[in-house]
Amino acid sequence: DIQMTQSPSSLSASVGDRVTITCRASQSISSYLNWYQQKPGKAPKLLIYAASSLQSGVPSRFSGSRSGTDFTLTISSLQPEDFATYYCQQSYSTPDTFGQGTKLEIK
Amino acid sequence: EVQLVESGGGLVQPGGSLRLSCSASGFTFSSYAMYWVRQAPGKGLEYVSAISSDGGITYYADSVKGRFTISRDNSKNTLYLQMSSLRAEDTAVYYCVKDLGVGTTDTFDYWGQGTLVTVSS
């Protein structure tokens, strides 16, 4: 199975900050990488698919990029509603695997 | 509006069985692959099972292979997960999930609210 390693596992930031979360794949997955946001007690929500495509309805402050097997989710200016846990997921090969999550907390 | 509503969760003893259902609406159910993804309490997300749009192709994570069976009834817009020989480590919220694209992309654009399965004596 392909291993997905997210960093950091937790992050404290302030409203208005620029935040970057990284996900590294254990092997090449091309651009088959998705990002999800999950708030406590809620189902995950798709933010970014195919590494850099913004899902419909997601604010443009969210963006994704790829460099080899390293993938980045960037939030350009944190809003109060962005404090949540973020997961990456590879959809290159079955079984799909998720990163362990990054909890974004208010500083 | 796409809606996925799971049901069937609950408390079951180790070794027992349970069937989860997911009622889908707001899209052409028969055109999309569907999935079950679970999340143990306080833990991350785990891909459990997948089924193609016509039900002809299925996939299971190694952790559930031989114990769980995914199926669908396209005439009823319903997805199922039959779970047997349940173990404590199967305790989780089980999410019904829709594929983003027509076909199979393994990208999950809509999720149900989840149903909690607790395996305990």
Coordinates of N, CA and C in Angstrom, one line a residue:
Chain A
D1 N 0.8 -1.2 0.0 CA 0.0 0.0 0.0 C 0.9 1.3 0.0
I2 N 0.4 2.3 -0.6 CA 1.1 3.6 -0.7 C 0.9 4.3 0.7
Q3 N 2.0 4.7 1.3 CA 1.9 5.4 2.5 C 1.9 6.9 2.3
M4 N 1.0 7.6 3.0 CA 0.9 9.1 2.9 C 1.3 9.7 4.2
T5 N 2.3 10.5 4.2 CA 2.8 11.1 5.4 C 2.5 12.6 5.4
Q6 N 1.7 13.1 6.4 CA 1.4 14.5 6.5 C 2.2 15.2 7.5
S7 N 2.5 16.4 7.3 CA 3.2 17.2 8.3 C 2.7 18.7 8.2
P8 N 2.6 19.4 9.4 CA 2.8 18.8 10.7 C 1.5 18.1 11.1
S9 N 1.6 17.4 12.2 CA 0.4 16.7 12.7 C -0.6 17.7 13.4
S10 N 0.0 18.8 13.9 CA -0.8 19.8 14.4 C -0.2 21.2 14.2
L11 N -1.0 22.2 14.2 CA -0.5 23.5 13.8 C -1.4 24.6 14.5
S12 N -0.7 25.6 15.1 CA -1.5 26.7 15.7 C -1.2 27.9 14.8
A13 N -2.3 28.6 14.5 CA -2.2 29.8 13.6 C -3.3 30.8 14.0
S14 N -3.1 32.0 13.5 CA -4.1 33.1 13.8 C -4.9 33.4 12.5
V15 N -6.0 34.0 12.8 CA -6.8 34.5 11.6 C -6.0 35.5 10.8
G16 N -6.0 35.2 9.5 CA -5.3 36.1 8.6 C -3.9 35.5 8.2
D17 N -3.5 34.5 8.9 CA -2.2 33.8 8.6 C -2.3 33.0 7.3
R18 N -1.1 32.9 6.7 CA -0.9 32.0 5.5 C -0.4 30.6 6.1
V19 N -1.1 29.6 5.7 CA -0.8 28.3 6.3 C -0.5 27.2 5.2
T20 N 0.5 26.4 5.5 CA 0.9 25.3 4.5 C 0.9 24.0 5.2
I21 N 0.3 23.0 4.6 CA 0.3 21.6 5.1 C 0.8 20.8 4.0
T22 N 1.7 19.8 4.4 CA 2.4 19.0 3.4 C 2.0 17.6 3.5
C23 N 2.0 16.9 2.4 CA 1.7 15.5 2.3 C 2.7 14.8 1.4
R24 N 3.4 13.8 1.8 CA 4.4 13.1 1.0 C 4.0 11.7 0.8
A25 N 4.0 11.3 -0.5 CA 3.7 9.9 -0.9 C 4.9 9.0 -0.9
S26 N 4.7 7.7 -0.5 CA 5.9 6.8 -0.4 C 6.4 6.4 -1.8
Q27 N 5.6 6.7 -2.9 CA 6.0 6.4 -4.2 C 5.2 7.3 -5.1
S28 N 5.6 7.3 -6.4 CA 4.9 8.2 -7.3 C 3.4 7.9 -7.4
I29 N 2.6 9.0 -7.3 CA 1.2 8.9 -7.5 C 0.7 9.9 -8.5
S30 N 1.6 10.3 -9.4 CA 1.2 11.4 -10.4 C 0.6 12.5 -9.6
S31 N -0.6 13.0 -10.1 CA -1.3 14.1 -9.4 C -2.6 13.6 -8.8
Y32 N -2.6 12.3 -8.4 CA -3.8 11.7 -7.9 C -3.9 11.9 -6.3
L33 N -4.0 13.1 -6.0 CA -4.0 13.5 -4.6 C -5.1 14.5 -4.3
N34 N -5.9 14.1 -3.2 CA -7.0 15.0 -2.8 C -6.9 15.5 -1.4
W35 N -7.5 16.6 -1.1 CA -7.5 17.2 0.2 C -8.9 17.3 0.8
Y36 N -9.1 17.0 2.0 CA -10.4 17.1 2.7 C -10.2 17.9 4.0
Q37 N -11.3 18.5 4.4 CA -11.4 19.2 5.6 C -12.5 18.5 6.5
Q38 N -12.2 18.3 7.7 CA -13.2 17.7 8.6 C -13.3 18.6 9.9
K39 N -14.5 18.9 10.2 CA -14.8 19.6 11.5 C -15.3 18.6 12.5
P40 N -15.2 18.9 13.8 CA -15.6 17.9 14.8 C -17.0 17.5 14.7
G41 N -17.3 16.2 14.7 CA -18.6 15.7 14.6 C -19.2 15.7 13.2
K42 N -18.5 16.1 12.2 CA -19.0 16.3 10.9 C -18.3 15.3 9.9
A43 N -18.9 15.1 8.8 CA -18.2 14.3 7.7 C -17.1 15.2 7.0
P44 N -16.1 14.5 6.5 CA -15.1 15.3 5.7 C -15.8 15.9 4.5
K45 N -15.1 17.0 4.0 CA -15.5 17.8 2.9 C -14.4 17.9 1.9
L46 N -14.6 17.6 0.6 CA -13.6 17.7 -0.4 C -13.3 19.1 -0.7
L47 N -12.0 19.4 -0.6 CA -11.5 20.8 -0.9 C -10.8 20.9 -2.3
I48 N -9.8 20.0 -2.5 CA -9.0 20.0 -3.7 C -8.9 18.6 -4.2
Y49 N -9.0 18.4 -5.5 CA -8.8 17.1 -6.1 C -7.8 17.2 -7.3
A50 N -7.2 16.1 -7.6 CA -6.1 16.0 -8.6 C -5.0 17.1 -8.3
A51 N -4.7 17.1 -7.1 CA -3.6 17.9 -6.6 C -3.8 19.4 -6.5
S52 N -4.5 20.0 -7.5 CA -4.6 21.4 -7.6 C -5.9 22.0 -8.1
S53 N -6.9 21.1 -8.3 CA -8.2 21.5 -8.8 C -9.1 21.8 -7.6
L54 N -9.7 23.0 -7.6 CA -10.5 23.5 -6.5 C -11.9 22.9 -6.7
Q55 N -12.4 22.2 -5.7 CA -13.8 21.7 -5.8 C -14.8 22.8 -5.8
S56 N -15.9 22.6 -6.5 CA -16.9 23.6 -6.6 C -17.4 24.1 -5.3
G57 N -17.5 25.4 -5.1 CA -18.0 26.0 -3.9 C -17.0 26.2 -2.8
V58 N -15.8 25.7 -3.0 CA -14.7 25.9 -2.0 C -14.0 27.3 -2.2
P59 N -13.8 28.1 -1.2 CA -13.2 29.4 -1.4 C -11.9 29.4 -2.0
S60 N -11.6 30.4 -2.8 CA -10.3 30.5 -3.5 C -9.1 30.7 -2.6
R61 N -9.3 30.9 -1.4 CA -8.1 31.0 -0.5 C -7.4 29.6 -0.3
F62 N -8.1 28.6 -0.6 CA -7.5 27.2 -0.6 C -6.9 26.9 -2.0
S63 N -5.7 26.4 -1.9 CA -5.0 26.0 -3.2 C -4.1 24.8 -2.9
G64 N -3.8 24.0 -3.9 CA -3.0 22.8 -3.8 C -1.9 22.8 -4.9
S65 N -0.8 22.2 -4.6 CA 0.3 22.1 -5.6 C 1.0 20.8 -5.4
R66 N 1.8 20.5 -6.4 CA 2.6 19.2 -6.4 C 4.0 19.5 -6.8
S67 N 4.9 18.8 -6.1 CA 6.3 18.8 -6.6 C 6.8 17.3 -6.4
G68 N 6.9 16.6 -7.4 CA 7.2 15.2 -7.4 C 6.2 14.4 -6.5
T69 N 6.7 13.8 -5.4 CA 5.8 13.1 -4.5 C 5.4 13.9 -3.3
D70 N 5.7 15.2 -3.3 CA 5.3 16.1 -2.2 C 4.2 17.0 -2.7
F71 N 3.2 17.1 -1.8 CA 2.0 17.8 -2.2 C 1.7 18.8 -1.0
T72 N 1.2 20.0 -1.4 CA 1.0 21.1 -0.5 C -0.4 21.6 -0.6
L73 N -1.0 21.8 0.6 CA -2.3 22.5 0.7 C -2.0 23.9 1.4
T74 N -2.4 24.9 0.7 CA -2.1 26.3 1.2 C -3.5 27.0 1.5
I75 N -3.6 27.6 2.6 CA -4.7 28.5 2.9 C -4.1 29.9 3.0
S76 N -4.5 30.8 2.1 CA -3.8 32.0 1.9 C -4.0 33.0 3.1
S77 N -5.2 33.0 3.6 CA -5.5 33.9 4.7 C -6.6 33.2 5.6
L78 N -6.1 32.7 6.7 CA -7.0 31.9 7.5 C -8.3 32.6 8.0
Q79 N -9.4 32.0 7.9 CA -10.6 32.5 8.4 C -11.1 31.6 9.6
P80 N -11.9 32.2 10.4 CA -12.3 31.4 11.7 C -12.9 30.1 11.3
E81 N -13.6 29.9 10.2 CA -14.2 28.7 9.9 C -13.2 27.6 9.3
D82 N -12.0 28.0 9.2 CA -11.0 27.1 8.6 C -10.3 26.2 9.7
F83 N -10.6 26.5 10.9 CA -10.0 25.7 12.0 C -10.6 24.4 12.0
A84 N -9.9 23.3 11.7 CA -10.4 22.0 11.4 C -9.2 21.0 11.3
T85 N -9.5 19.8 11.0 CA -8.5 18.8 10.7 C -8.5 18.5 9.2
Y86 N -7.3 18.5 8.6 CA -7.2 18.3 7.1 C -6.5 17.0 6.8
Y87 N -7.0 16.3 5.8 CA -6.5 15.0 5.4 C -6.1 15.0 3.9
C88 N -5.0 14.4 3.6 CA -4.7 14.1 2.2 C -5.1 12.7 1.9
Q89 N -5.3 12.4 0.6 CA -5.7 11.0 0.2 C -5.2 10.8 -1.2
Q90 N -4.5 9.6 -1.3 CA -4.1 9.3 -2.7 C -5.1 8.4 -3.4
S91 N -5.4 8.7 -4.6 CA -6.4 8.0 -5.4 C -5.7 7.3 -6.6
Y92 N -4.4 7.1 -6.5 CA -3.6 6.5 -7.6 C -3.8 5.0 -7.7
S93 N -3.8 4.4 -6.5 CA -3.9 2.9 -6.5 C -4.7 2.5 -5.3
T94 N -5.5 1.4 -5.5 CA -6.3 0.8 -4.5 C -5.4 -0.1 -3.6
P95 N -5.5 -0.1 -2.3 CA -6.5 0.7 -1.5 C -6.1 2.2 -1.4
D96 N -7.0 3.1 -1.6 CA -6.8 4.5 -1.4 C -6.3 4.6 0.1
T97 N -5.4 5.5 0.3 CA -4.8 5.7 1.6 C -4.9 7.2 2.0
F98 N -5.1 7.4 3.2 CA -5.1 8.8 3.8 C -3.9 9.1 4.6
G99 N -3.6 10.4 4.6 CA -2.6 10.8 5.6 C -3.2 10.8 7.0
Q100 N -2.4 11.0 8.0 CA -2.9 10.8 9.4 C -3.6 12.0 9.9
G101 N -3.6 13.1 9.1 CA -4.4 14.3 9.5 C -3.5 15.4 10.1
T102 N -3.9 16.6 9.8 CA -3.3 17.8 10.4 C -4.3 18.6 11.1
K103 N -4.2 18.8 12.4 CA -5.2 19.6 13.2 C -4.7 21.0 13.2
L104 N -5.6 21.9 12.7 CA -5.3 23.3 12.6 C -6.1 24.0 13.7
E105 N -5.3 24.6 14.7 CA -5.9 25.2 15.9 C -5.7 26.7 15.9
I106 N -6.5 27.3 16.7 CA -6.4 28.8 16.8 C -5.3 29.1 17.8
K107 N -4.4 30.0 17.4 CA -3.3 30.4 18.3 C -3.9 31.5 19.3
Chain B
E1 N -30.3 18.4 -4.8 CA -29.2 18.4 -3.8 C -28.9 16.9 -3.5
V2 N -27.6 16.6 -3.5 CA -27.1 15.3 -3.2 C -27.3 15.0 -1.7
Q3 N -27.9 13.9 -1.4 CA -28.1 13.4 0.0 C -27.7 11.9 0.1
L4 N -27.0 11.6 1.1 CA -26.6 10.3 1.5 C -26.9 10.1 2.9
V5 N -27.8 9.1 3.2 CA -28.3 8.9 4.6 C -28.1 7.5 5.0
E6 N -27.1 7.3 5.9 CA -26.8 6.0 6.4 C -27.7 5.6 7.5
S7 N -27.9 4.2 7.7 CA -28.7 3.7 8.8 C -28.1 2.3 9.1
G8 N -28.5 1.8 10.2 CA -28.2 0.4 10.5 C -27.1 0.2 11.6
G9 N -26.5 1.3 12.0 CA -25.4 1.2 13.0 C -26.0 0.9 14.3
G10 N -25.1 0.5 15.3 CA -25.5 0.2 16.6 C -24.5 -0.6 17.4
L11 N -24.9 -1.1 18.5 CA -24.1 -1.9 19.4 C -24.2 -3.4 19.0
V12 N -23.1 -4.0 18.8 CA -23.1 -5.5 18.5 C -22.0 -6.1 19.2
Q13 N -22.2 -7.4 19.6 CA -21.2 -8.2 20.3 C -20.1 -8.7 19.3
P14 N -18.9 -8.9 19.8 CA -17.9 -9.4 19.0 C -18.3 -10.7 18.4
G15 N -18.0 -10.9 17.1 CA -18.5 -12.1 16.3 C -19.8 -11.9 15.7
G16 N -20.5 -10.8 16.0 CA -21.8 -10.6 15.5 C -21.9 -10.0 14.1
S17 N -23.1 -9.7 13.6 CA -23.3 -9.2 12.3 C -24.1 -7.9 12.3
L18 N -24.0 -7.2 11.2 CA -24.8 -5.9 11.1 C -24.8 -5.6 9.6
R19 N -25.9 -5.0 9.2 CA -26.0 -4.5 7.8 C -26.3 -3.0 7.8
L20 N -25.4 -2.3 7.2 CA -25.5 -0.9 7.0 C -26.2 -0.6 5.7
S21 N -27.0 0.4 5.6 CA -27.7 0.9 4.4 C -27.4 2.4 4.2
C22 N -27.4 2.8 2.9 CA -27.2 4.2 2.6 C -28.2 4.5 1.5
S23 N -29.1 5.4 1.8 CA -30.1 5.8 0.8 C -29.6 7.1 0.1
A24 N -29.6 7.0 -1.2 CA -29.0 8.1 -2.0 C -30.1 8.9 -2.7
S25 N -29.9 10.2 -2.9 CA -30.9 11.0 -3.7 C -30.2 12.2 -4.2
G26 N -30.8 12.8 -5.2 CA -30.2 14.0 -5.8 C -29.2 13.9 -6.9
F27 N -29.0 12.6 -7.3 CA -28.1 12.3 -8.4 C -28.5 11.0 -9.0
T28 N -27.9 10.7 -10.2 CA -28.2 9.4 -10.9 C -27.3 8.4 -10.2
F29 N -27.9 7.7 -9.2 CA -27.1 6.8 -8.4 C -26.4 5.7 -9.2
S30 N -27.1 5.2 -10.2 CA -26.6 4.1 -11.0 C -25.4 4.5 -11.9
S31 N -25.0 5.8 -11.9 CA -23.9 6.2 -12.8 C -22.6 6.3 -12.0
Y32 N -22.6 6.2 -10.7 CA -21.4 6.5 -9.8 C -21.0 5.3 -9.0
A33 N -19.7 5.1 -8.9 CA -19.1 4.2 -8.0 C -19.4 4.8 -6.6
M34 N -19.5 3.9 -5.6 CA -19.8 4.3 -4.2 C -18.8 3.6 -3.3
Y35 N -18.6 4.1 -2.1 CA -17.6 3.6 -1.2 C -18.2 3.7 0.3
W36 N -17.5 2.9 1.1 CA -17.6 3.0 2.5 C -16.2 3.4 3.1
V37 N -16.2 4.4 3.9 CA -15.0 4.9 4.6 C -15.3 4.9 6.1
R38 N -14.4 4.5 6.9 CA -14.7 4.5 8.3 C -13.7 5.3 9.1
Q39 N -14.1 5.7 10.3 CA -13.2 6.5 11.2 C -13.4 6.0 12.6
A40 N -12.4 5.4 13.2 CA -12.5 4.9 14.6 C -12.5 6.2 15.5
P41 N -13.0 6.1 16.7 CA -13.1 7.2 17.6 C -11.8 7.9 17.8
G42 N -11.7 9.2 17.5 CA -10.5 10.0 17.7 C -9.3 9.6 16.7
K43 N -9.6 8.9 15.7 CA -8.6 8.4 14.7 C -8.8 9.0 13.3
G44 N -8.0 8.6 12.4 CA -8.1 9.1 11.0 C -9.1 8.3 10.2
L45 N -9.0 8.5 8.9 CA -10.0 7.9 7.9 C -9.4 6.7 7.3
E46 N -10.2 5.7 7.1 CA -9.8 4.4 6.6 C -10.7 4.0 5.5
Y47 N -10.2 3.7 4.3 CA -11.0 3.2 3.1 C -11.3 1.8 3.4
V48 N -12.6 1.4 3.3 CA -13.1 0.1 3.7 C -13.4 -0.7 2.4
S49 N -14.3 -0.2 1.6 CA -14.8 -0.9 0.5 C -15.3 0.0 -0.6
A50 N -15.3 -0.6 -1.8 CA -15.8 0.2 -3.0 C -16.6 -0.7 -3.9
I51 N -17.5 -0.1 -4.7 CA -18.3 -0.9 -5.6 C -18.5 0.0 -6.9
S52 N -18.4 -0.6 -8.0 CA -18.5 0.1 -9.3 C -20.0 0.5 -9.5
S53 N -20.2 1.3 -10.5 CA -21.6 1.8 -10.7 C -22.6 0.7 -11.0
D54 N -22.2 -0.3 -11.7 CA -23.1 -1.4 -12.0 C -23.1 -2.6 -11.0
G55 N -22.2 -2.4 -10.0 CA -22.1 -3.5 -9.0 C -21.2 -4.6 -9.4
G56 N -20.6 -4.6 -10.6 CA -19.9 -5.7 -11.1 C -18.5 -5.8 -10.5
I57 N -17.9 -4.7 -10.0 CA -16.6 -4.7 -9.4 C -16.6 -4.2 -8.0
T58 N -16.0 -5.0 -7.1 CA -15.9 -4.6 -5.7 C -14.5 -4.7 -5.2
Y59 N -14.2 -3.9 -4.2 CA -12.9 -3.9 -3.6 C -13.1 -3.9 -2.1
Y60 N -12.2 -4.5 -1.4 CA -12.2 -4.5 0.1 C -10.8 -4.3 0.6
A61 N -10.7 -3.5 1.7 CA -9.4 -3.4 2.4 C -9.1 -4.7 3.0
D62 N -7.8 -5.0 3.2 CA -7.4 -6.3 3.8 C -8.0 -6.5 5.1
S63 N -8.2 -5.4 5.9 CA -8.7 -5.5 7.3 C -10.1 -6.0 7.3
V64 N -10.8 -6.0 6.2 CA -12.2 -6.5 6.3 C -12.5 -7.6 5.3
K65 N -11.5 -7.9 4.4 CA -11.8 -8.9 3.4 C -12.2 -10.2 4.0
G66 N -13.2 -10.8 3.4 CA -13.7 -12.1 3.8 C -14.8 -11.9 4.9
R67 N -14.9 -10.7 5.5 CA -15.9 -10.5 6.6 C -17.0 -9.5 6.2
F68 N -16.7 -8.6 5.3 CA -17.6 -7.6 4.9 C -18.0 -7.8 3.4
T69 N -19.2 -7.4 3.0 CA -19.7 -7.5 1.6 C -20.4 -6.2 1.3
I70 N -19.9 -5.6 0.2 CA -20.6 -4.4 -0.3 C -21.5 -4.8 -1.4
S71 N -22.6 -4.1 -1.5 CA -23.6 -4.4 -2.6 C -24.4 -3.1 -2.8
R72 N -25.1 -3.1 -3.9 CA -26.0 -2.0 -4.2 C -27.2 -2.4 -4.9
D73 N -28.3 -1.7 -4.8 CA -29.5 -1.9 -5.5 C -29.8 -0.6 -6.3
N74 N -29.5 -0.6 -7.5 CA -29.7 0.7 -8.3 C -31.2 1.0 -8.5
S75 N -32.0 0.0 -8.4 CA -33.5 0.3 -8.5 C -34.0 1.0 -7.3
K76 N -33.3 0.8 -6.2 CA -33.7 1.5 -4.9 C -32.8 2.6 -4.5
N77 N -31.8 2.9 -5.3 CA -30.8 4.0 -5.0 C -30.2 3.7 -3.6
T78 N -29.8 2.5 -3.3 CA -29.3 2.2 -2.0 C -28.0 1.4 -2.0
L79 N -27.1 1.7 -1.2 CA -25.8 1.1 -1.0 C -25.9 0.3 0.3
Y80 N -25.2 -0.9 0.3 CA -25.2 -1.7 1.6 C -23.8 -2.1 1.9
L81 N -23.7 -2.4 3.2 CA -22.4 -3.0 3.7 C -22.9 -4.1 4.7
Q82 N -22.7 -5.3 4.3 CA -23.0 -6.4 5.3 C -21.7 -6.8 6.0
M83 N -21.8 -6.7 7.3 CA -20.6 -6.9 8.1 C -20.8 -8.1 9.0
S84 N -19.9 -9.0 9.0 CA -20.0 -10.2 9.9 C -18.7 -10.4 10.6
S85 N -18.7 -11.4 11.5 CA -17.5 -11.7 12.3 C -16.9 -10.4 12.9
L86 N -17.7 -9.5 13.4 CA -17.2 -8.2 13.8 C -16.3 -8.3 15.0
R87 N -15.3 -7.4 15.0 CA -14.3 -7.3 16.0 C -14.3 -5.9 16.7
A88 N -13.7 -5.9 17.8 CA -13.6 -4.6 18.5 C -13.0 -3.5 17.6
E89 N -12.0 -3.9 16.8 CA -11.3 -2.9 16.0 C -12.1 -2.4 14.8
D90 N -13.3 -3.0 14.6 CA -14.3 -2.5 13.6 C -15.1 -1.3 14.1
T91 N -15.0 -1.0 15.4 CA -15.7 0.1 16.0 C -15.3 1.4 15.3
A92 N -16.3 2.1 14.8 CA -16.0 3.3 14.0 C -17.3 3.9 13.6
V93 N -17.2 5.2 13.1 CA -18.3 5.8 12.3 C -18.0 5.4 10.9
Y94 N -19.1 4.8 10.2 CA -19.0 4.4 8.8 C -19.7 5.4 8.0
Y95 N -19.0 5.9 7.0 CA -19.5 6.9 6.1 C -19.8 6.3 4.7
C96 N -20.9 6.6 4.1 CA -21.2 6.3 2.8 C -20.7 7.4 1.9
V97 N -20.0 7.1 0.8 CA -19.4 8.2 0.1 C -19.6 8.0 -1.4
K98 N -19.8 9.1 -2.1 CA -20.0 9.1 -3.6 C -18.8 9.5 -4.3
D99 N -18.6 8.9 -5.5 CA -17.4 9.2 -6.3 C -17.7 10.6 -7.0
L100 N -16.6 11.3 -7.2 CA -16.7 12.6 -7.9 C -17.2 12.5 -9.3
G101 N -16.6 11.5 -10.0 CA -16.9 11.5 -11.5 C -17.8 10.3 -11.9
V102 N -18.3 10.4 -13.1 CA -19.0 9.3 -13.7 C -17.9 8.3 -14.0
G103 N -18.0 7.1 -13.5 CA -17.0 6.1 -13.6 C -16.4 5.9 -12.2
T104 N -15.1 5.7 -12.2 CA -14.4 5.5 -10.9 C -13.2 6.4 -10.8
T105 N -13.2 7.4 -9.9 CA -12.1 8.2 -9.8 C -11.4 8.1 -8.4
D106 N -12.1 7.4 -7.5 CA -11.7 7.3 -6.1 C -11.5 8.7 -5.4
T107 N -12.3 9.6 -5.9 CA -12.3 11.0 -5.3 C -13.7 11.1 -4.7
F108 N -13.7 11.6 -3.4 CA -15.0 11.5 -2.7 C -15.6 12.9 -2.5
D109 N -16.7 13.1 -3.3 CA -17.2 14.5 -3.3 C -18.4 14.7 -2.3
Y110 N -19.1 13.6 -2.0 CA -20.2 13.8 -1.1 C -20.1 12.6 -0.1
W111 N -20.3 13.0 1.2 CA -20.3 12.0 2.3 C -21.6 12.1 3.1
G112 N -22.1 10.9 3.5 CA -23.2 10.9 4.4 C -22.8 11.4 5.8
Q113 N -23.7 11.5 6.7 CA -23.5 12.0 8.1 C -22.8 10.9 8.9
G114 N -22.8 9.7 8.5 CA -22.1 8.6 9.2 C -23.0 7.9 10.1
T115 N -22.7 6.6 10.3 CA -23.5 5.8 11.3 C -22.4 5.1 12.2
L116 N -22.7 5.1 13.5 CA -21.7 4.6 14.4 C -21.9 3.1 14.7
V117 N -20.9 2.3 14.5 CA -20.9 0.9 14.8 C -20.0 0.7 16.0
T118 N -20.6 0.1 17.0 CA -19.8 -0.2 18.3 C -19.8 -1.7 18.5
V119 N -18.6 -2.3 18.5 CA -18.5 -3.7 18.7 C -17.9 -3.9 20.1
S120 N -18.8 -4.4 21.0 CA -18.4 -4.6 22.4 C -19.3 -5.6 23.1
S121 N -18.7 -6.3 24.1 CA -19.6 -7.2 24.9 C -20.1 -6.5 26.1

